CSV table of N, CA and C in Angstrom, one decimal:
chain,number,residue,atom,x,y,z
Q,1,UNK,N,0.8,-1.2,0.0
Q,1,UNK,CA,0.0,0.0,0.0
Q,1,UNK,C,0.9,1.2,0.0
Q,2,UNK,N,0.4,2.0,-0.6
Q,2,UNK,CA,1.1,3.6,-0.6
Q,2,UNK,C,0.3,4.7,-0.2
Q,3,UNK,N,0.6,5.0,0.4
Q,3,UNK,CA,-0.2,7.0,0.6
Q,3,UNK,C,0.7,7.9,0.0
Q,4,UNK,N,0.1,9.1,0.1
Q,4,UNK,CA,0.7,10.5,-0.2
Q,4,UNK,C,0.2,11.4,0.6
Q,5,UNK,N,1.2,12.2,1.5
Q,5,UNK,CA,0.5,13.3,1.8
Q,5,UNK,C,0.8,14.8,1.4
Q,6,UNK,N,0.3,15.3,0.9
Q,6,UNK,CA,0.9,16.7,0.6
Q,6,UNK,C,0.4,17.7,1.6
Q,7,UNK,N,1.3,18.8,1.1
Q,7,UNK,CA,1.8,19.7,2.3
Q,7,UNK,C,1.8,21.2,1.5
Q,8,UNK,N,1.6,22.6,2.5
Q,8,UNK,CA,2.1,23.3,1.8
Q,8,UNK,C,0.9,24.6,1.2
Q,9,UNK,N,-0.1,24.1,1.1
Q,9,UNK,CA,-0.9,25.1,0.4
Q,9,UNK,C,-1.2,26.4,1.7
Q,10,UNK,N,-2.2,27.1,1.0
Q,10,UNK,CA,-2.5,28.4,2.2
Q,10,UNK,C,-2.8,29.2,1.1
Q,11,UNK,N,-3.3,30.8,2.3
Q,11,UNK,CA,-3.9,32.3,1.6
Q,11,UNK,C,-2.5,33.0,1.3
Q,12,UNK,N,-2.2,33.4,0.3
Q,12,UNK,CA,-1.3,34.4,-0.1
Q,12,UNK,C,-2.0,35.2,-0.8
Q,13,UNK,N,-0.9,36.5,-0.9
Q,13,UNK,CA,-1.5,37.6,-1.2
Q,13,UNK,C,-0.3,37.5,-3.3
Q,14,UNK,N,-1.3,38.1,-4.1
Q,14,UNK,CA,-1.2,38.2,-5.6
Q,14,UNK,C,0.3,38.8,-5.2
Q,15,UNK,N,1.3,37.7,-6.1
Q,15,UNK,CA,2.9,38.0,-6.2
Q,15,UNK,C,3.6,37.2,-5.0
Q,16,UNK,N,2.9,37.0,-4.3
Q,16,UNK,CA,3.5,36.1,-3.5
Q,16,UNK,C,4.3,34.4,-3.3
Q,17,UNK,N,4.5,33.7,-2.8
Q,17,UNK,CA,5.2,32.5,-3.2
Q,17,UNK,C,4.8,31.5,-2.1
Q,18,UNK,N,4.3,30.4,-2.4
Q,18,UNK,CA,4.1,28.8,-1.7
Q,18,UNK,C,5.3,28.2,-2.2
Q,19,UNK,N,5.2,26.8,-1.5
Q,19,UNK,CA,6.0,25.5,-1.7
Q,19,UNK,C,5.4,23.9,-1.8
Q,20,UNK,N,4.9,23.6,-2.7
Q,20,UNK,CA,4.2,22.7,-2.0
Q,20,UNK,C,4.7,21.5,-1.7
Q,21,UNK,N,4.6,20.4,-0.8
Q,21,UNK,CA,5.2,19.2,-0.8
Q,21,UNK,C,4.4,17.5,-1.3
Q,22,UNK,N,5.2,16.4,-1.6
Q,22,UNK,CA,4.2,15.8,-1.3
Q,22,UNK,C,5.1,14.5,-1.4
Q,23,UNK,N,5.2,13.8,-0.3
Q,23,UNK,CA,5.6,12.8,0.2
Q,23,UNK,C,4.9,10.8,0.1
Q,24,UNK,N,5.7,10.4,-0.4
Q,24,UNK,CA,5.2,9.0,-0.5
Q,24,UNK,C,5.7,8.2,0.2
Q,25,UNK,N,5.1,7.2,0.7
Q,25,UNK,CA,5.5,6.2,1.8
Q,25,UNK,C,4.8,5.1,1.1
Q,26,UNK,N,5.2,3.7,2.1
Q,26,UNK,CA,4.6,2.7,2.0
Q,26,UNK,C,5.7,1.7,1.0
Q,27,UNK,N,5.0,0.8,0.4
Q,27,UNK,CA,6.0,-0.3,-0.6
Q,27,UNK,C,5.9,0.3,-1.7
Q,28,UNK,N,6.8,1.0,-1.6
Q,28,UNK,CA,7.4,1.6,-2.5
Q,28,UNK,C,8.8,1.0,-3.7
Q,29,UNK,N,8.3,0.4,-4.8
Q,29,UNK,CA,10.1,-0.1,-5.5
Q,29,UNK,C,10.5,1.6,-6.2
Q,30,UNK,N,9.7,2.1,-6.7
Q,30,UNK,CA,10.6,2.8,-7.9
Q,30,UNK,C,9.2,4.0,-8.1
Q,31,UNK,N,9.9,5.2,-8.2
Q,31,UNK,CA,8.8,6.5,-8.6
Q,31,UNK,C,8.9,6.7,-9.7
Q,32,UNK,N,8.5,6.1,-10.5
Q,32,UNK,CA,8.5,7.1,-12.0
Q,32,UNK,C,8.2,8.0,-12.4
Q,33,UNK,N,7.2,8.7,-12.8
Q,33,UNK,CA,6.7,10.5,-13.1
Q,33,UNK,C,6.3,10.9,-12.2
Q,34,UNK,N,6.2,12.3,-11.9
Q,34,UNK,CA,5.5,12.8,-10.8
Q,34,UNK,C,5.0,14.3,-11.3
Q,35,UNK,N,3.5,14.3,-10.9
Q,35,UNK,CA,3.3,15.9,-11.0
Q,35,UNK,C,2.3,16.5,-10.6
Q,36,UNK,N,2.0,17.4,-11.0
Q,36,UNK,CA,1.1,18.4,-10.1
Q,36,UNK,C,-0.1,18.8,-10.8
Q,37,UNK,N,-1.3,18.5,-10.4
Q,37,UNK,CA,-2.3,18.9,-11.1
Q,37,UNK,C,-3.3,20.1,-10.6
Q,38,UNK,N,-4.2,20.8,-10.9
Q,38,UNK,CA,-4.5,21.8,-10.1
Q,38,UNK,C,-6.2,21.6,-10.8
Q,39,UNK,N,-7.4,22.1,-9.9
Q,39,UNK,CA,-8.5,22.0,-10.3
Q,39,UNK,C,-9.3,22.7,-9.7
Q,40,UNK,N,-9.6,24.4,-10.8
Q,40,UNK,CA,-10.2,25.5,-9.9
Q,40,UNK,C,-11.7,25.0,-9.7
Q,41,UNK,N,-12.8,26.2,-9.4
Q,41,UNK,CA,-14.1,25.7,-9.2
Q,41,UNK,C,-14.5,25.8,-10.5
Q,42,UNK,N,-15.1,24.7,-11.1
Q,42,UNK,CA,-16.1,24.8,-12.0
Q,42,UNK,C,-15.2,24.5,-12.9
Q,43,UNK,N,-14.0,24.1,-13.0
Q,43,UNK,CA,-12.8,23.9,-14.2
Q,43,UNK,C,-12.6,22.0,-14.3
Q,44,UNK,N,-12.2,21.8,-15.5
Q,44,UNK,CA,-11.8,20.6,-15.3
Q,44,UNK,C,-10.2,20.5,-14.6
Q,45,UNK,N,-9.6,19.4,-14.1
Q,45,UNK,CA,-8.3,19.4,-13.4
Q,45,UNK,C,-7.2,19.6,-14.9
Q,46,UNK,N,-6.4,20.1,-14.5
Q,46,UNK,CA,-5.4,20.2,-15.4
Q,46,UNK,C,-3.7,20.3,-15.0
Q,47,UNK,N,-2.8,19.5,-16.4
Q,47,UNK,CA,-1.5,19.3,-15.5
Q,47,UNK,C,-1.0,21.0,-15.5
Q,48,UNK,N,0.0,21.0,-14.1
Q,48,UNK,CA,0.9,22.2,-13.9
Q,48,UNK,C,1.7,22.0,-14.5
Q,49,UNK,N,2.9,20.7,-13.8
Q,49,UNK,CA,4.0,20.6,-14.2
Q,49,UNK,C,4.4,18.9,-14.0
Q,50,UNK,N,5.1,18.6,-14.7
Q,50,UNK,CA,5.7,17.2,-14.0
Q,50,UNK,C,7.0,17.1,-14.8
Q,51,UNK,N,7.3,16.3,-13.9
Q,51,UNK,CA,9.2,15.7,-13.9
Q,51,UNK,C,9.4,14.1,-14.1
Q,52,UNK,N,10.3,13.3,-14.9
Q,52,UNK,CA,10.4,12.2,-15.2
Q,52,UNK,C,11.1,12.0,-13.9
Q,53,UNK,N,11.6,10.5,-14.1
Q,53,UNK,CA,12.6,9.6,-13.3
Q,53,UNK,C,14.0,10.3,-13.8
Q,54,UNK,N,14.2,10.8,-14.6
Q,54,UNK,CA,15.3,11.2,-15.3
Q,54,UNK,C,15.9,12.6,-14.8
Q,55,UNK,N,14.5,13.6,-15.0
Q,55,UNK,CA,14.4,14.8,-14.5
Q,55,UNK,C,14.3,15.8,-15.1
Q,56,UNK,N,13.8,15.4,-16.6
Q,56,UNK,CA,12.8,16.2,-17.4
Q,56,UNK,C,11.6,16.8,-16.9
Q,57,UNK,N,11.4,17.9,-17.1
Q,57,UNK,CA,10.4,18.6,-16.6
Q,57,UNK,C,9.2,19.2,-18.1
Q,58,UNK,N,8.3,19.5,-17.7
Q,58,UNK,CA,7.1,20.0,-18.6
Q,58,UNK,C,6.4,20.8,-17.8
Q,59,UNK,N,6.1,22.3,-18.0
Q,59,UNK,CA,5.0,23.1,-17.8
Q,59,UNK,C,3.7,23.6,-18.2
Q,60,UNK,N,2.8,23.6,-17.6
Q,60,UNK,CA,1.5,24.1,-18.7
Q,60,UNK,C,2.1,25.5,-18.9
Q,61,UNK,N,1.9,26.4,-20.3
Q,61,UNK,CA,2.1,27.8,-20.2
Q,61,UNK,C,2.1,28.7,-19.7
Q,62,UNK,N,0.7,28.4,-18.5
Q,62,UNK,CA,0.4,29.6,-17.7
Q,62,UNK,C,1.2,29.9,-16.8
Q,63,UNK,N,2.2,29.0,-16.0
Q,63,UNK,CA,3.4,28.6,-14.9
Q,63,UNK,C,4.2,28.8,-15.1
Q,64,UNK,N,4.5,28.9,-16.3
Q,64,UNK,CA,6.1,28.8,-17.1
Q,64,UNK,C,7.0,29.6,-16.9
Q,65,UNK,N,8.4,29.6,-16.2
Q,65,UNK,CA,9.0,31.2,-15.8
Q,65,UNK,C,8.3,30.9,-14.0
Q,66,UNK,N,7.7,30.9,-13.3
Q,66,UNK,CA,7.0,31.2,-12.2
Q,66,UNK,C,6.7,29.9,-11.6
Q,67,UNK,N,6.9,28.9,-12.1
Q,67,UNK,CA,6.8,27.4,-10.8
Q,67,UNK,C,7.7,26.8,-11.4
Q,68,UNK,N,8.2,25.7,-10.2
Q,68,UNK,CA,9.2,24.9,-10.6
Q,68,UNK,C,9.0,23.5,-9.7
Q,69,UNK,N,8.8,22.4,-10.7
Q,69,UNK,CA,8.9,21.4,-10.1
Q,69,UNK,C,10.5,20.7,-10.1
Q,70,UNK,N,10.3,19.7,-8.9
Q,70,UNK,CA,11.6,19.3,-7.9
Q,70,UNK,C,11.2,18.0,-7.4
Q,71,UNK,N,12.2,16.9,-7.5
Q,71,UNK,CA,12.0,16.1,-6.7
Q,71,UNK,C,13.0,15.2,-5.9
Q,72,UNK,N,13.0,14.5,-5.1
Q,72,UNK,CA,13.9,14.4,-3.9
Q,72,UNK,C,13.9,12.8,-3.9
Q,73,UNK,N,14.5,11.7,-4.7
Q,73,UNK,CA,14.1,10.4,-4.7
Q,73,UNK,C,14.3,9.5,-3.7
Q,74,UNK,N,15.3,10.4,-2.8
Q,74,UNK,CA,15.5,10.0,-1.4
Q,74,UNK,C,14.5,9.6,-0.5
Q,75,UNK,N,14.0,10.9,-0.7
Q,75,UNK,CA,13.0,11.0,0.4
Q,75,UNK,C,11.5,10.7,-0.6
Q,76,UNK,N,11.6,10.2,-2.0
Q,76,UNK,CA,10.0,9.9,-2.6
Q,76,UNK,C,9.3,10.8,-2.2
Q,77,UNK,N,9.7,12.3,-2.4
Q,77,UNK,CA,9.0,13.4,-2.4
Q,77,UNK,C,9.4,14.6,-3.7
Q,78,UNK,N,7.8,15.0,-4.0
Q,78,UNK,CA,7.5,16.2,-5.2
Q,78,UNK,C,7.9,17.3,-4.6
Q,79,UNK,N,8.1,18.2,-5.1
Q,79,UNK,CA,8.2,19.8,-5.0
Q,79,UNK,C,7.4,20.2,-5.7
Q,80,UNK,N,6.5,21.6,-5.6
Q,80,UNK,CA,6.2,22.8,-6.6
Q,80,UNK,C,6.4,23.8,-6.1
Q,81,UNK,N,7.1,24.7,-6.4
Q,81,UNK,CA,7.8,26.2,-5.7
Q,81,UNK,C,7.2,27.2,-6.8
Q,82,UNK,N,6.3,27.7,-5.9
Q,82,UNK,CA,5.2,28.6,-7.0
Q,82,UNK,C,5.6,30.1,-6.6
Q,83,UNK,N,6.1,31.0,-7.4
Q,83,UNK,CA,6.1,32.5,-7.1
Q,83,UNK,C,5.4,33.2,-7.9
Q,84,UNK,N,5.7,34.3,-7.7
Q,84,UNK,CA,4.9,35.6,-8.7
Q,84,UNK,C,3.2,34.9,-8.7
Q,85,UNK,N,2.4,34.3,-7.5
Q,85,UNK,CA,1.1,33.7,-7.9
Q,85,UNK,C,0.4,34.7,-8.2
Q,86,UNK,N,-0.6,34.6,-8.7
Q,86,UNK,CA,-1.7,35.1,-9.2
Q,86,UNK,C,-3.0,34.8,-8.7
Q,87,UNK,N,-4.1,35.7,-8.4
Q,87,UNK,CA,-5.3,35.0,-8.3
Q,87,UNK,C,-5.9,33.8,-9.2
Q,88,UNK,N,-5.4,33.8,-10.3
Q,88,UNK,CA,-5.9,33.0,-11.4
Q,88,UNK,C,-5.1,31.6,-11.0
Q,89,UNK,N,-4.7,31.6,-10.2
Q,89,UNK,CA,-3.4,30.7,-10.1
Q,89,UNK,C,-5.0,29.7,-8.5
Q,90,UNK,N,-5.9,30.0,-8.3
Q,90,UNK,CA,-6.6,29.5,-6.9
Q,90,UNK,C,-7.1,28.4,-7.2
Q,91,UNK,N,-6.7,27.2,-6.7
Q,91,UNK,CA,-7.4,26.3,-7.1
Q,91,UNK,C,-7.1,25.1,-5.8
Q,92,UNK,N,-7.3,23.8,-6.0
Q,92,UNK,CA,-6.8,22.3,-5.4
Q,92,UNK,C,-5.5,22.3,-5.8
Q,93,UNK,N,-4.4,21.6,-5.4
Q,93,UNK,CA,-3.2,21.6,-6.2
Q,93,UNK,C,-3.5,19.5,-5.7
Q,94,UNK,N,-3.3,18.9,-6.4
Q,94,UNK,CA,-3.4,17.5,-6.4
Q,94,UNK,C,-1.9,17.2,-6.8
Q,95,UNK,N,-1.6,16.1,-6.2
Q,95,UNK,CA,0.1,15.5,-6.5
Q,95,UNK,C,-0.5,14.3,-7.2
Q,96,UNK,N,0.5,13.9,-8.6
Q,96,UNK,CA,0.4,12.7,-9.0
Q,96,UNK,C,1.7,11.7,-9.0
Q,97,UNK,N,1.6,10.7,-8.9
Q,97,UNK,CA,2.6,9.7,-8.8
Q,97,UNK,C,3.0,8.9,-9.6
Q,98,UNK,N,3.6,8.3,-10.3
Q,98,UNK,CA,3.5,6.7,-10.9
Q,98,UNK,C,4.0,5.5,-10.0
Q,99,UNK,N,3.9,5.1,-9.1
Q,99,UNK,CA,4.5,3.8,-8.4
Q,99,UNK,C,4.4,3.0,-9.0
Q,100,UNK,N,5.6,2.0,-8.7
Q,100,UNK,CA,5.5,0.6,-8.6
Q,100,UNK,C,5.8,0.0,-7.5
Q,101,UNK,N,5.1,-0.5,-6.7
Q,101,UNK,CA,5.4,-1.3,-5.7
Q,101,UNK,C,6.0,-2.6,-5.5
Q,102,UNK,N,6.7,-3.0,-4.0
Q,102,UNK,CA,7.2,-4.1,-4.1
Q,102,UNK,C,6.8,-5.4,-4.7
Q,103,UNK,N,5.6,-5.4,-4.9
Q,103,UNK,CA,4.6,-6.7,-5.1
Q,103,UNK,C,4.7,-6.0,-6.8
Q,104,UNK,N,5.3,-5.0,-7.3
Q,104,UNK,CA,5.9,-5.4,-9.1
Q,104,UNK,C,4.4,-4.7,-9.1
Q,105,UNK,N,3.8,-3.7,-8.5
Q,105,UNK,CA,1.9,-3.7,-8.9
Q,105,UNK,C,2.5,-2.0,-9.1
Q,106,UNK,N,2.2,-1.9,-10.9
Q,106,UNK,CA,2.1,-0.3,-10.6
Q,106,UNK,C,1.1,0.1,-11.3
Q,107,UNK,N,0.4,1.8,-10.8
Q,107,UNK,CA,-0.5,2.4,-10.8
Q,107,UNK,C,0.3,4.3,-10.5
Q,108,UNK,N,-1.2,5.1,-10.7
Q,108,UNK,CA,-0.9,6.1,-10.7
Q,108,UNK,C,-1.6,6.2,-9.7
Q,109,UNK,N,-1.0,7.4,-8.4
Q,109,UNK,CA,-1.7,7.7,-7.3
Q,109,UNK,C,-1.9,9.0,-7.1
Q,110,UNK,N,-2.7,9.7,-6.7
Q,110,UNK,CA,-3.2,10.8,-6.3
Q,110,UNK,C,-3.1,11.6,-5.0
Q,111,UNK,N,-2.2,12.6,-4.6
Q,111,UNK,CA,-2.7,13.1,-3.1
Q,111,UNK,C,-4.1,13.6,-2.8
Q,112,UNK,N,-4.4,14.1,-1.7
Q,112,UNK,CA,-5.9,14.3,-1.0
Q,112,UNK,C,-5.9,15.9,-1.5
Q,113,UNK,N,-5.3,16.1,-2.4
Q,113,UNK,CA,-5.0,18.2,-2.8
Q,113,UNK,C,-5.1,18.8,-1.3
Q,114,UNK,N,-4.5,19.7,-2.0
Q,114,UNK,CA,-4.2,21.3,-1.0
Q,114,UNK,C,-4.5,22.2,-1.1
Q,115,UNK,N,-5.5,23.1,-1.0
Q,115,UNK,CA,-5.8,24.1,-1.2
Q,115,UNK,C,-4.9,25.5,-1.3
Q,116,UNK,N,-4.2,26.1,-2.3
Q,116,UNK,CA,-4.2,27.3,-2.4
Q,116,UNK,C,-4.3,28.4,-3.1
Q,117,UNK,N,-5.1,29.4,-2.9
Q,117,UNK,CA,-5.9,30.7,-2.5
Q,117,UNK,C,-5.1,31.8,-2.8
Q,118,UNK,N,-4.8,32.5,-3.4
Q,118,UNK,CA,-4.2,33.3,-4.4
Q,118,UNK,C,-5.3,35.2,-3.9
Q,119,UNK,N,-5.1,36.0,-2.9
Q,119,UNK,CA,-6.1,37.4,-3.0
Q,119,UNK,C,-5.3,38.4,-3.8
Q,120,UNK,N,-6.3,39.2,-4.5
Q,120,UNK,CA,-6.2,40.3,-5.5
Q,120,UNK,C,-5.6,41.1,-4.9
């Protein structure tokens, strides 16, 4: 079994900077992609950013210049280090994962999102 907990969201004010975190545990063999999806009200979810095993990275446009994904294979933890936010930027931030676990069983997993809140 695996969890994720993510970390990190909150109220900031327009230009300001979060961190988010998001840590995996459990039977864990190997993380392969990882990334960050966000889902305002009334929007469908959509990717931010994600990072290979390798440590290729991809941005949606709107982020680009202004977040950066990071990850820590030690610790089987994501990064997104968000600045210059925007109100437009207020949504869920959801972590995605690819595991494979000991038992050779892989899947993609989801964190429980984190709310952050971006004021004009």
């Amino acid at each position: 079994q695996v969890q994720l907990v993510e970390s990190g969201g909150g109220l900031v004010q327009a230009g300001g900077s979060l961190r988010l975190s998001c840590a995996a545990s459990g039977s864990i063999f190997k993380i392969n992609g990882m990334g960050w999806y966000r889902q305002a009200p009334g929007k469908q979810r959509e990717l931010v950013a994600a990072v290979t095993s390798g440590g290729s990275t991809n941005y949606a446009d709107s982020v680009k210049g202004r977040f950066t994904i990071s990850r820590d294979n030690a610790k089987n933890t994501v990064y997104l280090q968000m600045n210059s936010l925007k109100p437009e930027d207020t949504a869920v931030y959801y972590c995605n994962l690819d595991i494979t676990t000991t038992r050779w069983y892989a899947s993609s997993y989801w964190g429980e999102g984190t709310l952050v809140t971006v004021s004009s």
